[in-house]
Tab-separated table of C-alpha atoms in Angstrom:
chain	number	residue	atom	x	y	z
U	391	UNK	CA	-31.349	-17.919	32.599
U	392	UNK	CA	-27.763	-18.050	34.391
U	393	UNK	CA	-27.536	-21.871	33.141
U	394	UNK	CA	-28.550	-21.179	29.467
U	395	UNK	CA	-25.866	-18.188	29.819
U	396	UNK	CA	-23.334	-20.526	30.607
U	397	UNK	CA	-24.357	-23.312	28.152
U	398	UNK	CA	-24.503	-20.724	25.045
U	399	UNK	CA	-20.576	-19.941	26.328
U	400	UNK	CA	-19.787	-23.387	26.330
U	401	UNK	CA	-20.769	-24.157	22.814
U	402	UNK	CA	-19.071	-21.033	21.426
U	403	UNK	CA	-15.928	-22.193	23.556
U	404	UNK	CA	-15.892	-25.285	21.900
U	405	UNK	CA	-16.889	-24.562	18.837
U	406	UNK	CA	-14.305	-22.113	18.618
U	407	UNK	CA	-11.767	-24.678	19.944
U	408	UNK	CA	-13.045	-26.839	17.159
U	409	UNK	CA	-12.399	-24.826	14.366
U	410	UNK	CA	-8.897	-23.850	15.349
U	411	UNK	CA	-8.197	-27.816	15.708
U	412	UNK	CA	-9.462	-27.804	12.105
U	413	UNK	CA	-7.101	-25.099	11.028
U	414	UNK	CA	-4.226	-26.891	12.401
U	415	UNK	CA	-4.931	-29.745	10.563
U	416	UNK	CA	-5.058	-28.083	7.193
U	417	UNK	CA	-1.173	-27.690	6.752
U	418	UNK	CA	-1.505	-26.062	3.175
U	419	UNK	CA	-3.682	-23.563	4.496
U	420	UNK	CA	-1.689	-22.795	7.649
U	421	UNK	CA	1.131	-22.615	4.801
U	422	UNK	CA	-0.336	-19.931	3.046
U	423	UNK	CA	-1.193	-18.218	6.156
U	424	UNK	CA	2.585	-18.130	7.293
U	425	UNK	CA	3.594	-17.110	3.747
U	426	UNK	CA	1.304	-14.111	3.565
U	427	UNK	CA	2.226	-12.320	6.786
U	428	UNK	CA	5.907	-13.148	6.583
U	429	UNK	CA	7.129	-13.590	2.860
U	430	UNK	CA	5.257	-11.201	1.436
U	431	UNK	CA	5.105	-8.820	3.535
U	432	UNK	CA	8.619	-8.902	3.223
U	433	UNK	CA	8.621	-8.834	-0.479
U	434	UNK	CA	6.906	-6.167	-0.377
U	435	UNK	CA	8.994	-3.982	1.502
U	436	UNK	CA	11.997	-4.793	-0.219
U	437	UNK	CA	11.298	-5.396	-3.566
U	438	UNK	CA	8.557	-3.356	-4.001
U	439	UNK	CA	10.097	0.740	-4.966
U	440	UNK	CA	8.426	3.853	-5.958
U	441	UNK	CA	11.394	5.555	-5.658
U	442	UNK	CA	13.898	6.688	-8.798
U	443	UNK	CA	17.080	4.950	-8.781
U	444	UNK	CA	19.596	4.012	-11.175
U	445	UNK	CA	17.245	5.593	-14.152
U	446	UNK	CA	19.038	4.780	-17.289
U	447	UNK	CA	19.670	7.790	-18.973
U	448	UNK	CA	21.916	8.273	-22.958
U	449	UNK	CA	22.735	11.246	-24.290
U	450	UNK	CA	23.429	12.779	-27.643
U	451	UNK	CA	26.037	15.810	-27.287
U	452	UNK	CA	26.708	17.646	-30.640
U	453	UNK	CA	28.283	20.588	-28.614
U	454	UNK	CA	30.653	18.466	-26.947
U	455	UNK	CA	31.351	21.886	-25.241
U	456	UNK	CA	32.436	22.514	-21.340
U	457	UNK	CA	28.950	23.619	-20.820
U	458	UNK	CA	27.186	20.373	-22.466
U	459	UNK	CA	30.027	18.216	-20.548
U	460	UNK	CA	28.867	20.056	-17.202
U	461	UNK	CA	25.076	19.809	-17.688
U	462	UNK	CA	25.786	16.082	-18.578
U	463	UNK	CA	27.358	15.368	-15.261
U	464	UNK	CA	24.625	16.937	-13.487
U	465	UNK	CA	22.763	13.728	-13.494
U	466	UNK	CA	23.772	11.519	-11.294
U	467	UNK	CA	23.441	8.780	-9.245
U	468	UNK	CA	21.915	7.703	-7.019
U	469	UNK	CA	18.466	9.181	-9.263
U	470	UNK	CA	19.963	8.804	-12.676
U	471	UNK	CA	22.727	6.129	-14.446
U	472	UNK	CA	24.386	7.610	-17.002
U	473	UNK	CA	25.122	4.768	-20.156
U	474	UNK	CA	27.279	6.505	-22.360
U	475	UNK	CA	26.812	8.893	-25.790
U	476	UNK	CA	25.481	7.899	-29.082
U	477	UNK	CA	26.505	9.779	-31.855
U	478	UNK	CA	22.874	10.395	-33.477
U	479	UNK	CA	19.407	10.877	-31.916
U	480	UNK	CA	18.033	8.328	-34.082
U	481	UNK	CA	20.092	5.511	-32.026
U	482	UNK	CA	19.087	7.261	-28.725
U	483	UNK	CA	15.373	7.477	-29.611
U	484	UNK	CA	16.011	3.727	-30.788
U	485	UNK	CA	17.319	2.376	-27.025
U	486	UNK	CA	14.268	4.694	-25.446
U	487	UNK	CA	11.364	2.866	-27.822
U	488	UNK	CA	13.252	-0.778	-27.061
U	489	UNK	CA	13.206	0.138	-23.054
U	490	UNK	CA	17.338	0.330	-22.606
U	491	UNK	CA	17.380	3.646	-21.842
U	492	UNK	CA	14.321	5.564	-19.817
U	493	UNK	CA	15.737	9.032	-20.764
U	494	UNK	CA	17.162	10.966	-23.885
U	495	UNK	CA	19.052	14.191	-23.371
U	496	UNK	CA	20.046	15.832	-26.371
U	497	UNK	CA	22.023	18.990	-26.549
U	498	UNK	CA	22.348	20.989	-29.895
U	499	UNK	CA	25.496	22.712	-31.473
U	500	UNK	CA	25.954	25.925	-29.981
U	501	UNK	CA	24.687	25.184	-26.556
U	502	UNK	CA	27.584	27.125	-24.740
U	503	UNK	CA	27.797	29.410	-27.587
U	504	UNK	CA	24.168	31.034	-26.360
U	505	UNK	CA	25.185	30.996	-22.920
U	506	UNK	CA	27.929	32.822	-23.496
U	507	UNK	CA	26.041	35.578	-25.248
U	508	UNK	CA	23.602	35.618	-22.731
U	509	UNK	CA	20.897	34.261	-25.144
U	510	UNK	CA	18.366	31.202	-24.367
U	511	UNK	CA	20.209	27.883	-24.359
U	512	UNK	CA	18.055	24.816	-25.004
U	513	UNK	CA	18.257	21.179	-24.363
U	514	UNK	CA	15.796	18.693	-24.952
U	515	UNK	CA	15.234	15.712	-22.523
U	516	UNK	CA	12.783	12.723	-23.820
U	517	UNK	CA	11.523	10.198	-21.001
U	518	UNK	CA	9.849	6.996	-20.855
U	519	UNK	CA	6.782	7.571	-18.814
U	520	UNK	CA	5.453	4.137	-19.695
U	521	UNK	CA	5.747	3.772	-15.777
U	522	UNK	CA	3.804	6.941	-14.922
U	523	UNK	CA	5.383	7.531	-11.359
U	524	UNK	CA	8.754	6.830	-12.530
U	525	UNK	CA	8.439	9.202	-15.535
U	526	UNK	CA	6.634	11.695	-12.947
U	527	UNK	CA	10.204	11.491	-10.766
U	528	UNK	CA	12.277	11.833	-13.694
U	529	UNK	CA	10.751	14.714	-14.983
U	530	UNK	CA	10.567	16.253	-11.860
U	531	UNK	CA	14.455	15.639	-10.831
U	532	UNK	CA	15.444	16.766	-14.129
U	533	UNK	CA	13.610	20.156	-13.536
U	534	UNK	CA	15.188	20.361	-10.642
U	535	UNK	CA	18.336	20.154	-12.324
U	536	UNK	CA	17.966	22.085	-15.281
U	537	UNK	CA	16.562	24.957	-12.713
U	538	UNK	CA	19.615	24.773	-10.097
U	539	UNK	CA	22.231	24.583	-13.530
U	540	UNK	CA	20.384	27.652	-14.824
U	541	UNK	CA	20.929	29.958	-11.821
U	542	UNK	CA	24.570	28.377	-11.319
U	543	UNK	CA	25.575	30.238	-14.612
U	544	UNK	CA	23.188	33.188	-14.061
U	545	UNK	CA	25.266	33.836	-10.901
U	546	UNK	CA	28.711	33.175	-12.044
U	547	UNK	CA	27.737	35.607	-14.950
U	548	UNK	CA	26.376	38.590	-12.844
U	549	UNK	CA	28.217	37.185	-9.438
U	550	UNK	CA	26.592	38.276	-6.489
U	551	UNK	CA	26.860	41.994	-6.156
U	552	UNK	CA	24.604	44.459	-4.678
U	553	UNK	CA	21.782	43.514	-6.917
U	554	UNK	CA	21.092	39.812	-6.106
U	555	UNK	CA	22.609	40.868	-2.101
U	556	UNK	CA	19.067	43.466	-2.236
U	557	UNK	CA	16.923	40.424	-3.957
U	558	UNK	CA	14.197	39.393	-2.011
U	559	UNK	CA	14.781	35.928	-0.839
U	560	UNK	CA	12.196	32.662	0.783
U	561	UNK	CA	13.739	31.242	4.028
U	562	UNK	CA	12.019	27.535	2.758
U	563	UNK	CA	12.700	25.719	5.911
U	564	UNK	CA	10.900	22.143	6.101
U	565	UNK	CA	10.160	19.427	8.347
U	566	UNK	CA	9.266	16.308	7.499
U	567	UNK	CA	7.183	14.170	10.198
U	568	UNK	CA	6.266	10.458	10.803
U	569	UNK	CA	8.872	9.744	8.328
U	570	UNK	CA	11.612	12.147	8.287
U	571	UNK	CA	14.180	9.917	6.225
U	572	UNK	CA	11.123	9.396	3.853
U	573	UNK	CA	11.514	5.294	4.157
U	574	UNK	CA	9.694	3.566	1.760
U	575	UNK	CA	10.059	0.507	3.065
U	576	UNK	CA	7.762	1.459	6.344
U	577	UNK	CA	4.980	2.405	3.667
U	578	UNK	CA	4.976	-0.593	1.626
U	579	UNK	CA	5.460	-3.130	4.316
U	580	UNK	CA	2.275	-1.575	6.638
U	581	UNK	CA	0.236	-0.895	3.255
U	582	UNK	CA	0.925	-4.677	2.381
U	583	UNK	CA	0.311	-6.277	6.066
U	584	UNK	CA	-3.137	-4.535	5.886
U	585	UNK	CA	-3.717	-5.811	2.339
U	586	UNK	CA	-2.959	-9.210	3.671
U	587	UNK	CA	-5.583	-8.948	6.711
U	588	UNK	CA	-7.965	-7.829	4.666
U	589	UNK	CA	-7.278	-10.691	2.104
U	590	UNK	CA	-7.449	-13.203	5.011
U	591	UNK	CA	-10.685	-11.776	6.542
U	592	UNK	CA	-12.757	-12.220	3.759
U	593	UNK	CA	-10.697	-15.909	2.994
U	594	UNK	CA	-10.691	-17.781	6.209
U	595	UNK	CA	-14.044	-17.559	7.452
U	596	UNK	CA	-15.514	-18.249	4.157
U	597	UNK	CA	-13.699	-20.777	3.245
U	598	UNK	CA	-13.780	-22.338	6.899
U	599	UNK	CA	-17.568	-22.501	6.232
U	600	UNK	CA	-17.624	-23.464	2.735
U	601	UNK	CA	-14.927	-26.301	4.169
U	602	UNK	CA	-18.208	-28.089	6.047
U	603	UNK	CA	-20.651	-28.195	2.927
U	604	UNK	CA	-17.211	-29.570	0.544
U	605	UNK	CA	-16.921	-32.162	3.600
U	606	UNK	CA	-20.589	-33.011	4.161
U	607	UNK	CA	-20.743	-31.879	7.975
U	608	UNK	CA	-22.917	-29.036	7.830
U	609	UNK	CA	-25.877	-31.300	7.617
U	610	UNK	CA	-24.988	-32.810	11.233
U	611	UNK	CA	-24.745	-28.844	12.246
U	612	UNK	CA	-27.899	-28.689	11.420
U	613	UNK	CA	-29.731	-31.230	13.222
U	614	UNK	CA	-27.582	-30.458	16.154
U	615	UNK	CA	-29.238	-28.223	19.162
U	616	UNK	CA	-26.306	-25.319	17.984
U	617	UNK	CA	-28.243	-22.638	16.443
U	618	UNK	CA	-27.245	-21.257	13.528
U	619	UNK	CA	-25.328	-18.123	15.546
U	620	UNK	CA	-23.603	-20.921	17.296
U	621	UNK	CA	-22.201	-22.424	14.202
U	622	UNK	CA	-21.278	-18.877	12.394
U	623	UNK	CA	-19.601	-17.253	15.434
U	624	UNK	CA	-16.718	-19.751	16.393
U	625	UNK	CA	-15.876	-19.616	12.497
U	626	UNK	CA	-15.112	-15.787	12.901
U	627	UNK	CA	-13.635	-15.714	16.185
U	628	UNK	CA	-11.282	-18.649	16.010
U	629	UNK	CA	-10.155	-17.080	12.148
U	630	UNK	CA	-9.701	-13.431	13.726
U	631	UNK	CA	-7.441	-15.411	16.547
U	632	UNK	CA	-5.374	-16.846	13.563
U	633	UNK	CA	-5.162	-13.628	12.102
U	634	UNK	CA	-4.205	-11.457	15.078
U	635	UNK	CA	-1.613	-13.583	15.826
U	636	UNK	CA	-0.324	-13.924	12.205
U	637	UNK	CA	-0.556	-9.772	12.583
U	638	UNK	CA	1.690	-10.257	16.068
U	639	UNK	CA	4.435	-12.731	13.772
U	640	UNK	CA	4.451	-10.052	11.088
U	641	UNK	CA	5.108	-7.318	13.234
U	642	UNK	CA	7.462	-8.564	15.559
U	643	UNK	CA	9.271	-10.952	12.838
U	644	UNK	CA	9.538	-8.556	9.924
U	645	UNK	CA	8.245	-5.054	10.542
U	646	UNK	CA	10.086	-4.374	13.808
U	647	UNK	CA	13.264	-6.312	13.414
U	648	UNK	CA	13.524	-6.261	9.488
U	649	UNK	CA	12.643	-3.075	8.348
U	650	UNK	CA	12.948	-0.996	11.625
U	651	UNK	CA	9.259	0.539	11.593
U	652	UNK	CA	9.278	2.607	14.635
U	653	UNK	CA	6.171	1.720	16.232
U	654	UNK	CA	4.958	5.150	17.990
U	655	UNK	CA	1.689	4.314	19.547
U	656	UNK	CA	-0.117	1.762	20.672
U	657	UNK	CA	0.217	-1.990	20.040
U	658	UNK	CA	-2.766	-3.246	22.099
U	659	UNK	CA	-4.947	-0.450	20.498
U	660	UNK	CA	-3.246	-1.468	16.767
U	661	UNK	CA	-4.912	-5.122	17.853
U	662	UNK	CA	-8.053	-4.036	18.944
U	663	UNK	CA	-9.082	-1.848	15.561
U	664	UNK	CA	-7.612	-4.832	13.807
U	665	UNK	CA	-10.141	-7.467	15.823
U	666	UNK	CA	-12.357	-5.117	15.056
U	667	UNK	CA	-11.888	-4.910	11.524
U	668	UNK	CA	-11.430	-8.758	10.913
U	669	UNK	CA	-15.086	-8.762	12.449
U	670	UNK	CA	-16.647	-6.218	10.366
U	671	UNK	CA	-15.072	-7.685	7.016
U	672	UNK	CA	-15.951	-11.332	7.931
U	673	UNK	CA	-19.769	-10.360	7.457
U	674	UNK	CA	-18.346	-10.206	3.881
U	675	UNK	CA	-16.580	-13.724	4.397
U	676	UNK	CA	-19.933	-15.262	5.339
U	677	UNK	CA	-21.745	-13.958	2.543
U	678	UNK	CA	-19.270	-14.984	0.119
U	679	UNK	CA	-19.906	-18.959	1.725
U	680	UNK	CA	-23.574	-18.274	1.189
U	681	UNK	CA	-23.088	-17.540	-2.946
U	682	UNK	CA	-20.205	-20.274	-3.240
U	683	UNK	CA	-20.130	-24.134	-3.313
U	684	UNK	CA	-16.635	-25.052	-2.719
U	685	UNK	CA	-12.942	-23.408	-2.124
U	686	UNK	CA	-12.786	-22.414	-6.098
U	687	UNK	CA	-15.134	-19.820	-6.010
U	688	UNK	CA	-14.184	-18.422	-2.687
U	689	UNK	CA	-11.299	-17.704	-4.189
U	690	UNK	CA	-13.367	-15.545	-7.522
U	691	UNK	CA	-15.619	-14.428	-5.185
U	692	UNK	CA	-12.846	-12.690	-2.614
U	693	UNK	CA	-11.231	-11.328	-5.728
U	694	UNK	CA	-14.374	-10.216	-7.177
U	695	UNK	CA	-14.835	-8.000	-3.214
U	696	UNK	CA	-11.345	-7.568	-2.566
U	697	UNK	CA	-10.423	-5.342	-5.797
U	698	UNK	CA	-12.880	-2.586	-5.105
U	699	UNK	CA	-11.692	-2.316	-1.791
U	700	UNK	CA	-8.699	-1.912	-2.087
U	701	UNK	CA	-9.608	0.924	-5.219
U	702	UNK	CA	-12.286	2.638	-2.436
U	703	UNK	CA	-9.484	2.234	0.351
U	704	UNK	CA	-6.692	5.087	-0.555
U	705	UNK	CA	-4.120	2.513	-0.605
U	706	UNK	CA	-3.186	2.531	-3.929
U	707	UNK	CA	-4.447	6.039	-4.960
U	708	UNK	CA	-4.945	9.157	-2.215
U	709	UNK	CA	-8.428	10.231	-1.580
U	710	UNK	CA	-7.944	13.744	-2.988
U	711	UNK	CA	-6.778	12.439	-6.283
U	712	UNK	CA	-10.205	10.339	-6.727
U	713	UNK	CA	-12.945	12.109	-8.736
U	714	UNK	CA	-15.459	13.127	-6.487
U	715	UNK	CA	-17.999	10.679	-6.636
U	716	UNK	CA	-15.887	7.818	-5.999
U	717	UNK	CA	-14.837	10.097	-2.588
U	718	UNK	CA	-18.218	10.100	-1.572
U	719	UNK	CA	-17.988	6.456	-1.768
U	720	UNK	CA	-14.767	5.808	-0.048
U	721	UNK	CA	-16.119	6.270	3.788
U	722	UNK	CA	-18.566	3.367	3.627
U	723	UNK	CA	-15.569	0.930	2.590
U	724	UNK	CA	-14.224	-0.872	5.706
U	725	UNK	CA	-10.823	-0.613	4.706
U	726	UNK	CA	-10.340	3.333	4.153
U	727	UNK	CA	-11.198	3.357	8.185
U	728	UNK	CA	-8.758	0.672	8.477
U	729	UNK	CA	-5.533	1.932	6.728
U	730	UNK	CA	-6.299	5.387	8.435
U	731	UNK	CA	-6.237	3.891	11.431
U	732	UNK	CA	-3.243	1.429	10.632
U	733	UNK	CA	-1.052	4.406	9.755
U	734	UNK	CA	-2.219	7.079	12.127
U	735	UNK	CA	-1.080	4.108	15.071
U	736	UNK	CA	1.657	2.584	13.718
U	737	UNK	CA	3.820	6.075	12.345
U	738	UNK	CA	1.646	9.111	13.981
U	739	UNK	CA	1.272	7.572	17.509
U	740	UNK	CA	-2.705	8.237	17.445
U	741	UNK	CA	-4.748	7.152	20.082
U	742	UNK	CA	-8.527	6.760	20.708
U	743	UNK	CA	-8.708	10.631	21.681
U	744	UNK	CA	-7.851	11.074	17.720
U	745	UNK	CA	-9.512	7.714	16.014
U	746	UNK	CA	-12.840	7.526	17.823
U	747	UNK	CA	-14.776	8.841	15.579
U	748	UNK	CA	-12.857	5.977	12.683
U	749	UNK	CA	-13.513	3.197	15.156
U	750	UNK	CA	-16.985	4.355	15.364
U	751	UNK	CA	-17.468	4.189	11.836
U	752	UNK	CA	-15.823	0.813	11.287
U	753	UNK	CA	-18.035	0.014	14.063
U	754	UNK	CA	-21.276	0.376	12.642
U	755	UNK	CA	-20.142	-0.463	8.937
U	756	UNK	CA	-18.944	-4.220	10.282
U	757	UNK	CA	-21.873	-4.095	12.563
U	758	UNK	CA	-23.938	-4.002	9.323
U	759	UNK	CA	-22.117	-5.797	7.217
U	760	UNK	CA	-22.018	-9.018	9.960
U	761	UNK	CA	-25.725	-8.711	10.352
U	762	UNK	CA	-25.948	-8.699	6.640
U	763	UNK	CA	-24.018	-12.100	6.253
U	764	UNK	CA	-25.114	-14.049	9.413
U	765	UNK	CA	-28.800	-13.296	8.366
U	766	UNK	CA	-27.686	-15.157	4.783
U	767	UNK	CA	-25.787	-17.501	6.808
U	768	UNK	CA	-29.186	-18.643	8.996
U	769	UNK	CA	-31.071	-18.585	5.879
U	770	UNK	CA	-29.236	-20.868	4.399
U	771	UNK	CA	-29.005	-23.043	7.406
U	772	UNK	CA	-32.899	-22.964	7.385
């Protein structure tokens, strides 16, 4: 029993040693693996913004008043980029349909006339929203704006006597955690290093299998004593070893030195729930080499996995905004578990005392989903 122990060990040693030879020697995949976890992630983090700067904003002033002059001035930079005036709101509506300007303010004659009186002032302010979270922003910094602008005249009109000093008044104090400076660069470089295991997962082992059919070799697999364990299992643990260490150049290449993600918890534990998720989403990898023929349609068939995913994950859309039978859906999806996780590590400092009932769940959903494909894999095998 001891000696069959040791043999099964040996196989899976060599196997495993066997497939990372045959990853070295593929220079246009090892490539692609270098570009995905340094490159992009990089490009992601820096070129990537959901943040409102620079919006380009004309304006139409028939007041030409102090007042109109004042509000104009209000946007600024770094949110807004003021272009200049154009002397009819046909030529500002104009630049807004052809996409040179993103917002429209128009003021009407006798816009400090009515604030002088004391009567309702108006303004109008069209936006682009074309680019929903953009036009979101705008309109929400130009509330802002308009809001803080209204009560700046309402005070220097009734000043600050004995009626606004009895006034009830908030104390709004708030504190912002994980990410106090509200970096977006920490977001979108995690959110796309996950996206890029996850890509890679379902990729390497499939294609690493579909790689011996394209080549002819999987027929001498099969006449050899392996079994057909012995000939799946190297392919997943030699392509999470690429990964994980393709996770460790990302991290401590771009993430760390780059972008200055303060890692708060745990970097072994960070590796462990992402061995653990590169195992759970290679039963995916191995049925996708099952349904395919050669590298082409690993490629359609990751796509064809990958995009729901990603939709199911939370990393493009929060869970609460989902309709509620797509949030039903979400927990059976290896990669919510895994961006929770990622996150919760990397920013909150979470350990196992906090994630053990995630790792438990990405547990048993790879568990499944690895059974799933290595009982297609030995099918096919025979």
């Amino acid at each position: 029993m001891r000696g069959r122990l040791l043999l099964w060990w040996l196989r899976l040693r060599v196997m495993t040693a066997k497939e990372l030879i045959q990853l070295g020697r593929d220079p246009l995949l090892l490539i692609i693996i270098a570009w995905f976890f340094t490159a992009d992630v990089y490009l992601a983090g820096s070129g990537i913004s959901m943040e409102l700067k620079h919006a380009p904003l004309v304006v139409v002033d028939l007041d030409h008043s102090a007042a109109s002059r004042e509000l104009i001035h209000k946007f600024r930079e770094p949110h807004f980029r003021l272009l200049g005036e154009v002397a009819h709101p046909v030529e500002g509506q104009r630049m807004l349909d052809s996409g040179e300007a993103m917002l429209l303010l128009e003021i009407p004659p006798g816009f400090q006339r009515d604030i002088r009186r004391g009567l309702q002032a108006t303004a109008q302010l069209r936006i682009d929203t074309s680019n929903t979270i953009l036009g979101t922003l705008a309109a929400a910094y130009s509330a802002q704006i308009v809001e803080a602008y209204a009560l700046e005249l309402a005070e220097r009109r009734f000043g600050t006597g004995r009626l606004l000093e009895r006034a009830p008044v908030i104390d709004d104090r708030r504190r912002v955690w994980y990410n106090p400076n509200q970096t977006e660069t920490w977001f979108m470089s995690i959110s796309e290093l996950l996206t890029v295991i996850t890509l890679l997962s379902l990729m390497l082992p499939a294609a690493a299998a579909v790689r011996e059919k394209e080549r002819g070799t999987i027929q001498q697999l099969i006449v050899s004593p392996l079994t057909p364990t012995q000939v799946m299992l190297p392919k997943v643990v030699a392509m999470t070893l690429a990964i994980l260490a393709g996770t460790a150049g990302s991290l401590f290449l771009i993430l760390l030195p780059v972008f200055q993600v303060p890692v708060k918890g745990s970097l072994p534990l960070f590796f462990l729930v992402t061995a653990e998720y590169v195992f759970a989403t290679a039963g995916l990898g191995l049925f996708i080499a099952t349904l395919a023929r050669n590298l082409g349609q690993v490629t359609l068939l990751v796509v064809l996995v990958m995009m729901p995913m990603l939709l199911l994950s939370g990393a493009w859309t929060p869970p609460e905004a989902m309709p509620e039978a797509l949030r039903m859906v979400m927990p059976i999806t290896p990669l919510y578990h895994f961006i929770e996780m990622g996150y919760a590590i990397l920013l909150k400092g979470a350990g196992v005392d906090i994630l053990w009932d995630s790792m438990l769940a990405l547990a048993l959903i790879g568990l499944a989903l690895f059974l799933f494909g290595a009982w297609r894999f030995r099918r096919q095998l025979g």
